[in-house]
Coordinates of C-alpha atoms and ligand atoms in Angstrom, one line a residue:
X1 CA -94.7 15.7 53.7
X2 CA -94.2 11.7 54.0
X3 CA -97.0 9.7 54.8
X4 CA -95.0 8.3 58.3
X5 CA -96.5 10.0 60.8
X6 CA -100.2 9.9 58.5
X7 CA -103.3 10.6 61.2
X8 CA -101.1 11.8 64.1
X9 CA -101.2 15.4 64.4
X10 CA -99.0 18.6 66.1
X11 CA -98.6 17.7 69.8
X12 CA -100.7 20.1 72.0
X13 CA -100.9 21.0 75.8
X14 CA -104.4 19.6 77.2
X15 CA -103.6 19.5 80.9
X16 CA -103.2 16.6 83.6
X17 CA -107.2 15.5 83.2
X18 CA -107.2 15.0 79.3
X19 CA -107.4 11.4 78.5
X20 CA -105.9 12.0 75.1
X21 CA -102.6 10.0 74.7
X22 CA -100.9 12.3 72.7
X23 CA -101.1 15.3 74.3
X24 CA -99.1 16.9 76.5
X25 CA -100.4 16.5 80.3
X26 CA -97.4 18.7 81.8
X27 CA -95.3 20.2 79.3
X28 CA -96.5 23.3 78.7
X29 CA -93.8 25.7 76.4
X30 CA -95.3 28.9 77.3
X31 CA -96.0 27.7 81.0
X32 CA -93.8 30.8 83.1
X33 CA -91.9 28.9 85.9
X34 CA -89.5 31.1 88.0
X35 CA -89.3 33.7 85.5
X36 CA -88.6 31.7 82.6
X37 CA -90.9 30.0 80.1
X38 CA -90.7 25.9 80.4
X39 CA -89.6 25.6 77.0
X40 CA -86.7 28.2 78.0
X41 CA -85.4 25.6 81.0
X42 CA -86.0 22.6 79.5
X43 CA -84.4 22.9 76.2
X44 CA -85.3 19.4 75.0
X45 CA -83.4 17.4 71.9
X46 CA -84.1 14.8 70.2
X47 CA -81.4 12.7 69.3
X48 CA -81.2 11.1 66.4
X49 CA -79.1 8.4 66.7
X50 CA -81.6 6.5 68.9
X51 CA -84.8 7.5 66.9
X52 CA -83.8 7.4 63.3
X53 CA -80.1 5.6 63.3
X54 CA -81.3 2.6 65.6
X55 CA -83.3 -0.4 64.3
X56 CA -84.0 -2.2 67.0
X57 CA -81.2 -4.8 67.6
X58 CA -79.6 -6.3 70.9
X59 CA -76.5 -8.8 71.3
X60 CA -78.7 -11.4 70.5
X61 CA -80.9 -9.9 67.6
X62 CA -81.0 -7.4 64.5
X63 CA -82.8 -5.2 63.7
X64 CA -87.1 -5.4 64.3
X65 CA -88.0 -1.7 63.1
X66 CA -89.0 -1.8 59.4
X67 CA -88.7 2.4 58.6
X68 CA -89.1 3.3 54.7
X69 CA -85.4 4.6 55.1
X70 CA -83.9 1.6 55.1
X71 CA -81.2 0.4 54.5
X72 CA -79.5 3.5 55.8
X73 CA -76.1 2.8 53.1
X74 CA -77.7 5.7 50.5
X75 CA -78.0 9.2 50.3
X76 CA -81.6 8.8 49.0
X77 CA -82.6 7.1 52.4
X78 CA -80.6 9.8 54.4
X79 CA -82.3 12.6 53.3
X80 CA -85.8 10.8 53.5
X81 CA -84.8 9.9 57.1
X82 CA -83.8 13.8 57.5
X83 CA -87.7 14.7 55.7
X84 CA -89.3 12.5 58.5
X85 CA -87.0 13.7 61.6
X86 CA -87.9 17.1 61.0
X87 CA -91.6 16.3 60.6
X88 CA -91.1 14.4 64.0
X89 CA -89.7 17.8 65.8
X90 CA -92.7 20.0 64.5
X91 CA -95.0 17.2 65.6
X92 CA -93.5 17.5 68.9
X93 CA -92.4 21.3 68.5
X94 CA -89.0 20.2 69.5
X95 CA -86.6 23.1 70.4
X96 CA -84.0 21.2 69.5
X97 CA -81.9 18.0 67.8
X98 CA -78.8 16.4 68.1
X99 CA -76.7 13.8 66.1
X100 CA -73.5 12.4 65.7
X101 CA -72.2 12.2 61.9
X102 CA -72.9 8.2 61.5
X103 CA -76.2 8.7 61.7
X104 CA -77.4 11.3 59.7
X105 CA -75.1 10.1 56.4
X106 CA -73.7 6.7 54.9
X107 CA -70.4 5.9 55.6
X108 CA -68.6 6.2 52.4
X109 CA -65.7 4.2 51.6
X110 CA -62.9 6.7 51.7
X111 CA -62.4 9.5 54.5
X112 CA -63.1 12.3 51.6
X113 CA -66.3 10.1 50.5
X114 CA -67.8 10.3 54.3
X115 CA -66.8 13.7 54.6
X116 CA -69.1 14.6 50.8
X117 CA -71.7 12.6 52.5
X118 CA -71.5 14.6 55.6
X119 CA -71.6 18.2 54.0
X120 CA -74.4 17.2 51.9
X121 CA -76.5 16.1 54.5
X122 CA -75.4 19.1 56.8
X123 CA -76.8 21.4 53.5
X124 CA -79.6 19.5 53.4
X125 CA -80.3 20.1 56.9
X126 CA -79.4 23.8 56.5
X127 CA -82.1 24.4 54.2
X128 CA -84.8 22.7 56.2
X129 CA -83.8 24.7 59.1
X130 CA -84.1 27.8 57.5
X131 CA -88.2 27.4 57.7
X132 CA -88.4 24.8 60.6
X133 CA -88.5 25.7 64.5
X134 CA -85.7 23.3 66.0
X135 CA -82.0 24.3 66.4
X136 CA -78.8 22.2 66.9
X137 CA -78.4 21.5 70.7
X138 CA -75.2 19.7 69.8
X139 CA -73.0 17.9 66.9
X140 CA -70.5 14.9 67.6
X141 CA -68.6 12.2 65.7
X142 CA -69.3 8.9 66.2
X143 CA -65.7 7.2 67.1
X144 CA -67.1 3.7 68.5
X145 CA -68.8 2.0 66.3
X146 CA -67.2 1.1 62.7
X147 CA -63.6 -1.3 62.7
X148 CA -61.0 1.3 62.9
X149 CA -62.2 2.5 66.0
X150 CA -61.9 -0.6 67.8
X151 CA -59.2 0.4 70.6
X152 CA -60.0 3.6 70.8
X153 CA -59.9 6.9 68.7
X154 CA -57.5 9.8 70.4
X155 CA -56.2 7.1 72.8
X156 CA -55.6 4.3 70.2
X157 CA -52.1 3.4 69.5
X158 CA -51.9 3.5 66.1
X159 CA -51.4 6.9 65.3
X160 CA -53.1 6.9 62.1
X161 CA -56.3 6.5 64.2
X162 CA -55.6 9.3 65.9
X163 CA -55.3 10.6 63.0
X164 CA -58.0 9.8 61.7
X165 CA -60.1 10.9 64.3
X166 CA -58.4 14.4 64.8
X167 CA -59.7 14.7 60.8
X168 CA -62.8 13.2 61.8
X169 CA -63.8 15.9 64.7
X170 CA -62.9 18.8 62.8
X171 CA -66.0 17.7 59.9
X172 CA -67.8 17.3 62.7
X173 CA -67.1 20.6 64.5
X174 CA -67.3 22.2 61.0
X175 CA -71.2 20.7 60.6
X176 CA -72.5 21.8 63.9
X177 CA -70.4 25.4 63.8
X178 CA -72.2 25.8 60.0
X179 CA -75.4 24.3 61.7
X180 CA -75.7 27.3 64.6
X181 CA -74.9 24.3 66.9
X182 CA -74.6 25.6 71.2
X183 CA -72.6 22.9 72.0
X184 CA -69.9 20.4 70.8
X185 CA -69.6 16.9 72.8
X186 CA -67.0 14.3 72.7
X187 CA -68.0 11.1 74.5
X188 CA -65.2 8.5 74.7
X189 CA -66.6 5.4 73.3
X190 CA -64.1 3.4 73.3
X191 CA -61.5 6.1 74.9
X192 CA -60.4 3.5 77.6
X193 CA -59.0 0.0 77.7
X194 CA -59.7 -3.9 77.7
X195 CA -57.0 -5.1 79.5
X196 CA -53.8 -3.0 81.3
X197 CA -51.9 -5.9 79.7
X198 CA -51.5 -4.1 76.3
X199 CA -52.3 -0.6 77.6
X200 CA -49.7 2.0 78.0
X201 CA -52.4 4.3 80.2
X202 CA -50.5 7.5 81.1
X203 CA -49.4 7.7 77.1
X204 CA -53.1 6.9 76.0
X205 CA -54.4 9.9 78.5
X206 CA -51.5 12.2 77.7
X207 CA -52.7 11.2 73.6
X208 CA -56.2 12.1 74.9
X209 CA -55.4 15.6 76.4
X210 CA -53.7 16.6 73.4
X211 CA -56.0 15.8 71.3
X212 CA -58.9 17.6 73.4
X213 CA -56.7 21.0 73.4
X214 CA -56.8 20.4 69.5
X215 CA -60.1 20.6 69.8
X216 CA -60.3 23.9 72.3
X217 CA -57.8 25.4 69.5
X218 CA -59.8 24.5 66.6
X219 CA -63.1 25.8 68.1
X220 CA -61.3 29.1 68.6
X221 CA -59.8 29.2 65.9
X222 CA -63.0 29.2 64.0
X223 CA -65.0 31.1 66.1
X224 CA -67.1 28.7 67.4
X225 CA -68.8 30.1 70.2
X226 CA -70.8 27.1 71.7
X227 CA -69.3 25.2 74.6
X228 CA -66.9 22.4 74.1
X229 CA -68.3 19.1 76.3
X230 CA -66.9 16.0 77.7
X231 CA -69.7 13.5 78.4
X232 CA -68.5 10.7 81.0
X233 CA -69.2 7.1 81.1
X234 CA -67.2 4.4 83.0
X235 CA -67.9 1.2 80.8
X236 CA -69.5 0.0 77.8
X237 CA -68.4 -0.4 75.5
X238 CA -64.6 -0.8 76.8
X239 CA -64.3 -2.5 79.9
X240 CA -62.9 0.8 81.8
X241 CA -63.5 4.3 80.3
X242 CA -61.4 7.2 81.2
X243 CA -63.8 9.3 81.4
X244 CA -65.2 7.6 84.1
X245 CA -67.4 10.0 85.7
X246 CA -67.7 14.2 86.5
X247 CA -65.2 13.8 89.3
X248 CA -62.5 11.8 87.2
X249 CA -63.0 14.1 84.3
X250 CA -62.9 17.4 86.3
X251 CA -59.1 15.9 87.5
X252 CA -58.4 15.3 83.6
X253 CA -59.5 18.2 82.7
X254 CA -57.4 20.1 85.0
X255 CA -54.7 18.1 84.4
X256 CA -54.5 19.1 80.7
X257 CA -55.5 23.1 81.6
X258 CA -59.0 22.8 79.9
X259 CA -60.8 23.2 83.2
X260 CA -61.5 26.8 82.1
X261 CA -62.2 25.7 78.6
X262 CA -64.6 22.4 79.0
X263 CA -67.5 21.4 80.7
X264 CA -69.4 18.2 81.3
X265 CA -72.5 16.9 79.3
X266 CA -74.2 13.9 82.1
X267 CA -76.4 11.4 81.6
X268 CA -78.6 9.9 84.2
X269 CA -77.9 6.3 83.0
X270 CA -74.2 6.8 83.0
X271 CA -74.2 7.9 86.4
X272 CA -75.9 4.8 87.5
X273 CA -73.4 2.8 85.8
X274 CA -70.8 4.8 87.9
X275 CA -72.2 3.3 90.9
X276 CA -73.9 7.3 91.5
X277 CA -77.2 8.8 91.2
X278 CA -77.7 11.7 88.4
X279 CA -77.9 14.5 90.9
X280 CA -74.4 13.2 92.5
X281 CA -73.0 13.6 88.8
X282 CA -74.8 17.0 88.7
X283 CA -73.8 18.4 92.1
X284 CA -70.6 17.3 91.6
X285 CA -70.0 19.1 88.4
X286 CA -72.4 22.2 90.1
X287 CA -69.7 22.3 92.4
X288 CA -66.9 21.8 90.3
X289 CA -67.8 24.8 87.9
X290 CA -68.4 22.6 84.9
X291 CA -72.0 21.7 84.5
X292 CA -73.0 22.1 80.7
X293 CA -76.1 20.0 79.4
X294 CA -77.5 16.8 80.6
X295 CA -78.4 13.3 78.3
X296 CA -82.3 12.7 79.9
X297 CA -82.8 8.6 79.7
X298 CA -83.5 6.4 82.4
X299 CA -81.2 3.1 83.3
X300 CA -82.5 -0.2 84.2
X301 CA -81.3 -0.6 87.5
X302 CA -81.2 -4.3 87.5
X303 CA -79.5 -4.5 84.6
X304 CA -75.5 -3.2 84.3
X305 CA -76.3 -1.6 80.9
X306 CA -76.6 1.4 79.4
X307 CA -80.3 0.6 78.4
X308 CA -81.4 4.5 77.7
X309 CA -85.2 4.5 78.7
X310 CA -86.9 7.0 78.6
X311 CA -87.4 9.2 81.7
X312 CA -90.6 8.1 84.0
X313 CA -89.4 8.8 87.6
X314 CA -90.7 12.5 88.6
X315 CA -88.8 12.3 92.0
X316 CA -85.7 11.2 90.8
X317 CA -85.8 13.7 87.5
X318 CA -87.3 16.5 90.0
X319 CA -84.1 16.2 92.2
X320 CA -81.5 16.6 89.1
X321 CA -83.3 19.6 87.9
X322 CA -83.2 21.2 91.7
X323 CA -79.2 20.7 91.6
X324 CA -79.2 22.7 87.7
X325 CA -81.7 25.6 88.7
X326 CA -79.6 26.2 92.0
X327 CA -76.5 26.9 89.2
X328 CA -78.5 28.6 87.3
X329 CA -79.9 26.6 84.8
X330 CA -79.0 26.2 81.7
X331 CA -77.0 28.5 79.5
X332 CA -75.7 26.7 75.8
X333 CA -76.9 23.3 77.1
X334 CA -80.4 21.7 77.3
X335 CA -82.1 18.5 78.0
X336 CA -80.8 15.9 75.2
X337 CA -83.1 12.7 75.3
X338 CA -80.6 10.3 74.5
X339 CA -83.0 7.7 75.1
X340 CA -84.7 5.2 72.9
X341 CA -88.1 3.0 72.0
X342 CA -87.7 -0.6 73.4
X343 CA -87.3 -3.1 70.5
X344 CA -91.0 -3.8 70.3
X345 CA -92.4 -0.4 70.7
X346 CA -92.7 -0.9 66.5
X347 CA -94.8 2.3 65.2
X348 CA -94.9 6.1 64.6
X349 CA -97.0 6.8 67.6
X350 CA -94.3 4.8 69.9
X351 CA -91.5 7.5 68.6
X352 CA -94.2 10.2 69.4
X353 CA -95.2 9.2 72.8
X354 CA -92.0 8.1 73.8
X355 CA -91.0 11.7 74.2
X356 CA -94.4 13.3 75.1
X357 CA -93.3 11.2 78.1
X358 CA -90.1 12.1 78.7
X359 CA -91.2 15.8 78.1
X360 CA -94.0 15.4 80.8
X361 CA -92.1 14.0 83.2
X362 CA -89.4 16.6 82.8
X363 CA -91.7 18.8 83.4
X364 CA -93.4 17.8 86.6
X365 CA -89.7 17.3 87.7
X366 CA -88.7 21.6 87.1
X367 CA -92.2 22.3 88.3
X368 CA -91.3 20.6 91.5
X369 CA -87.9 21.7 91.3
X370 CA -89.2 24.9 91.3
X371 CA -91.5 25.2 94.0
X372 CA -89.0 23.3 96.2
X373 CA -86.8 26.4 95.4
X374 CA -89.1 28.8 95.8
X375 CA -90.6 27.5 98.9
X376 CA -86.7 27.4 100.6
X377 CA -87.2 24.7 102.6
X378 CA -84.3 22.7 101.3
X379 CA -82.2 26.2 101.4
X380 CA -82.8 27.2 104.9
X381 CA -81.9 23.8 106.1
X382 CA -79.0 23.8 104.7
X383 CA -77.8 27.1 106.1
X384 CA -79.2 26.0 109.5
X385 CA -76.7 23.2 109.1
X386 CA -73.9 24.9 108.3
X387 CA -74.8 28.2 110.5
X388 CA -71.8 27.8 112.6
X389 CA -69.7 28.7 109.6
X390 CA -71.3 32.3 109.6
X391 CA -69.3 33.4 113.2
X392 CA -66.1 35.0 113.2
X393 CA -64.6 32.9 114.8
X394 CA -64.8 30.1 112.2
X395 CA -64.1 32.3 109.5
X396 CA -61.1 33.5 111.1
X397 CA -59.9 29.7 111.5
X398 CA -60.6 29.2 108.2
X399 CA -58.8 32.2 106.6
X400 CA -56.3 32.3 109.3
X401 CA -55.8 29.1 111.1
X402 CA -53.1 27.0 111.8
X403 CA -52.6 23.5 113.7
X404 CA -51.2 24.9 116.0
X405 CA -53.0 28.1 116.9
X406 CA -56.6 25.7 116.4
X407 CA -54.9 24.0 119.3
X408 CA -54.3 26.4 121.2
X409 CA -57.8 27.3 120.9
X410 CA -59.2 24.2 121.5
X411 CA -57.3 23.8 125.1
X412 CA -58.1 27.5 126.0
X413 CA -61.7 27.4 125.3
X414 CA -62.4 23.7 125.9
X415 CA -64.0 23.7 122.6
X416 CA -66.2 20.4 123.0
X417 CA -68.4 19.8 119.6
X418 CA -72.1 18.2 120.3
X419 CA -73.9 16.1 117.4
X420 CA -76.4 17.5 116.0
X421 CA -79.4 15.6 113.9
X422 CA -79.2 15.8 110.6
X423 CA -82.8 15.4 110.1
X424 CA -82.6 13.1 106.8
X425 CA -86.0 12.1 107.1
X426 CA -87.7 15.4 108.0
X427 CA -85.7 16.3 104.4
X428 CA -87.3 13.6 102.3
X429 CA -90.8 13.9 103.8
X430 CA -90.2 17.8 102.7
X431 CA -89.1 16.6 99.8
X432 CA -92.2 14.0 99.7
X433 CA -94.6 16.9 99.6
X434 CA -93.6 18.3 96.0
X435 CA -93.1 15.4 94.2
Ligands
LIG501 C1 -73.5 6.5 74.9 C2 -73.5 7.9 74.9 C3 -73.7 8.6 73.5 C4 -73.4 10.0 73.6 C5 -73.1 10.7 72.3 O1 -73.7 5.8 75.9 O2 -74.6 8.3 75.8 O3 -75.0 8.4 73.1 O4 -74.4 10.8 74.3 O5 -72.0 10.1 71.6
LIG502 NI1 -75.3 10.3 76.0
LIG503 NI1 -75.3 6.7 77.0

């Protein structure tokens, strides 16, 4: 044990009325909701990048966080950083973590050196594992933020980046595969463009689907059975990202005949940097067949950054998780908190009740989610709506139809549509009630 998290103990359930600030007032693992334990639907991560990897800077300061892994260029500090993440997930009784390569071991100076680095750290990990609770949600390489990766990794148009990137992602799929990881995600960091001036777009996509079937091969060929995910963005840090958002990756996707192979991982603050809300993103790719996991944070809506709060708005949260139960839930994927501390939020207990609160309100949000679901409300009025689907007449035109026979149909039976209301308010007062 490290003396980090000294006098702050195991995180507990107490219920909504204990004053205790590190308890949990909603979250409650064992908690049965619609036939599944909470801990079951939620499937929460911690990521790693943002809680161990970050120290606190902005464009216009370094680092404020003072951790006893610093600096982070050694392997002595990575495995102490490793010791006190996974006293951090017992604390919290985390099902689950998730990292990308750059920030769980130095970067070495050579490709091979990184690569040591990485499987020594991934061993390391392996061990502690072996006795701790938590599991690998999902692995990924960090392509955005050293030199070489400057205009992109599998789109850039030097081909020994791509190169190097291809070599890159297999370590990485090799780590989480060895780690038991569920998923595999690839978010384009930089997989996009500053200026169509010196961009050759379709040969930068057509790079990009290629190298995203190498990856479908690879994971077969190893037997990785976890699910290969694309996590859209559409800016920062390029300027344009391709992977814009679910829509504009579904179309890539089938483009590049990975629809059957891929699905999307979506986070709430990219989707408001998309100019959507998260349950757009989420219907979207509910209705698309290719929702995967979700990245829980929380943008600031005044600012047009990715600024990866934590979660604190139960209706808004509530009305993502009633678009993923109605799929289903979740199957490999879970609820990632790619979210961090705010630059002043200094000590151990921050890290600890940052995600208390993002567990919380996760879990007021499927509780409501639930009983939305279970009460039907939201369900029958939908199939009032679309009732008029359900006679045979309509299904025939749908099956059968034509222009021309629909018109004929039209003249003969003076078909003569009245609006209907479609009772928006009524909806969000319903939806008012469970929130
Ligand atoms: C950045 C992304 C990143 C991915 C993993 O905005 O959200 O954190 O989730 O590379
Ligand atoms: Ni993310
Ligand atoms: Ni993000």
């Amino acid at each position: 044990m490290t003396d980090f998290f000294n006098g702050i103990n195991k995180v507990k359930y107490e219920g909504p009325d204990s004053t205790n600030p590190l308890a949990f007032h909603h979250y409650n693992p064992d908690e049965v909701v619609m036939g599944k334990r909470m801990e079951d639907h939620l499937r929460f991560a911690v990521a790693y990048w943002h809680s161990y990897a970050w120290e606190g800077g902005d464009p216009f300061g370094g680092r404020t966080f003072d951790r006893p892994w610093y600096p982070q260029d050694n392997m002595a500090n990575a495995k102490l950083k490793a010791d006190i993440a996974f006293e951090m997930f017992d604390i919290l009784d985390a099902p689950f973590f998730c990292f990308h390569d750059y920030d769980v071991r130095p970067e070495g100076a050579t490709f091979a050196e990184s690569t040591k680095n990485l499987e020594e750290i991934v061993d390391y990990f392996a061990g502690k594992m072996e006795s701790a609770k938590v599991k690998l949600l999902w692995g990924t390489a960090n392509m955005f933020s050293e030199r070489r990766w400057m205009s992109g990794a599998s789109t850039n148009p030097d081909p020994d980046v791509f190169a190097y990137a291809a070599a890159t992602v297999k370590t990485c799929m090799d780590a989480t595969h060895k780690l038991g990881g569920q998923n595999y995600v690839l978010w384009g960091g930089r997989e996009g463009y500053e200026t169509l001036l010196n961009t050759d777009m379709k040969q930068e996509l057509d790079h990009m689907g290629r190298f995203l079937n190498m990856v479908v091969e690879y994971k077969h060929k190893i037997g990785f059975k976890g699910t290969i995910l694309v996590e859209p963005k559409p800016q920062e840090p390029s300027k344009h990202q391709y992977d814009y958002d679910a829509a504009t990756c579904y179309g890539f996707l089938k483009k590049y005949g990975l629809e059957n192979e891929v699905k999307l991982n979506l986070e709430q603050g990219h989707a408001i940097l998309a100019g959507h809300s998260f349950e757009h993103e989420i219907a979207t790719a509910v209705a698309l067949g290719v929702l995967g996991s979700i990245d829980m944070n929380r943008n600031d809506y005044q600012s047009g950054w990715d600024t990866d709060q934590f979660p604190n708005n139960v209706p808004e949260v509530a009305l993502a998780y009633y678009h993923i139960l109605q799929d289903g839930g979740f199957t490999t994927g879970g609820t990632n908190f790619d979210a961090k501390i705010r630059r002043q939020s200094l000590d151990a207990e921050d890290l600890i009740a940052s995600h208390i609160g993002g567990m919380d309100v996760c879990a007021r949000a499927l509780k409501a989610a639930a009983a939305m679901i279970e009460d039907g409300g939201l369900s029958d009025a939908l199939s009032n709506r679309y009732a008029g689907w359900e006679t045979p007449a309509a299904k025939e035109m749908l099956a059968n139809g034509t222009l021309d026979s629909i018109f004929d149909r039209v003249m003969s039976e003076g078909i003569n549509p009245q609006p209907k209301s479609g009772r928006q308010e009524i909806l969000e007062n319903y939806v008012n009630r469970f929130v």
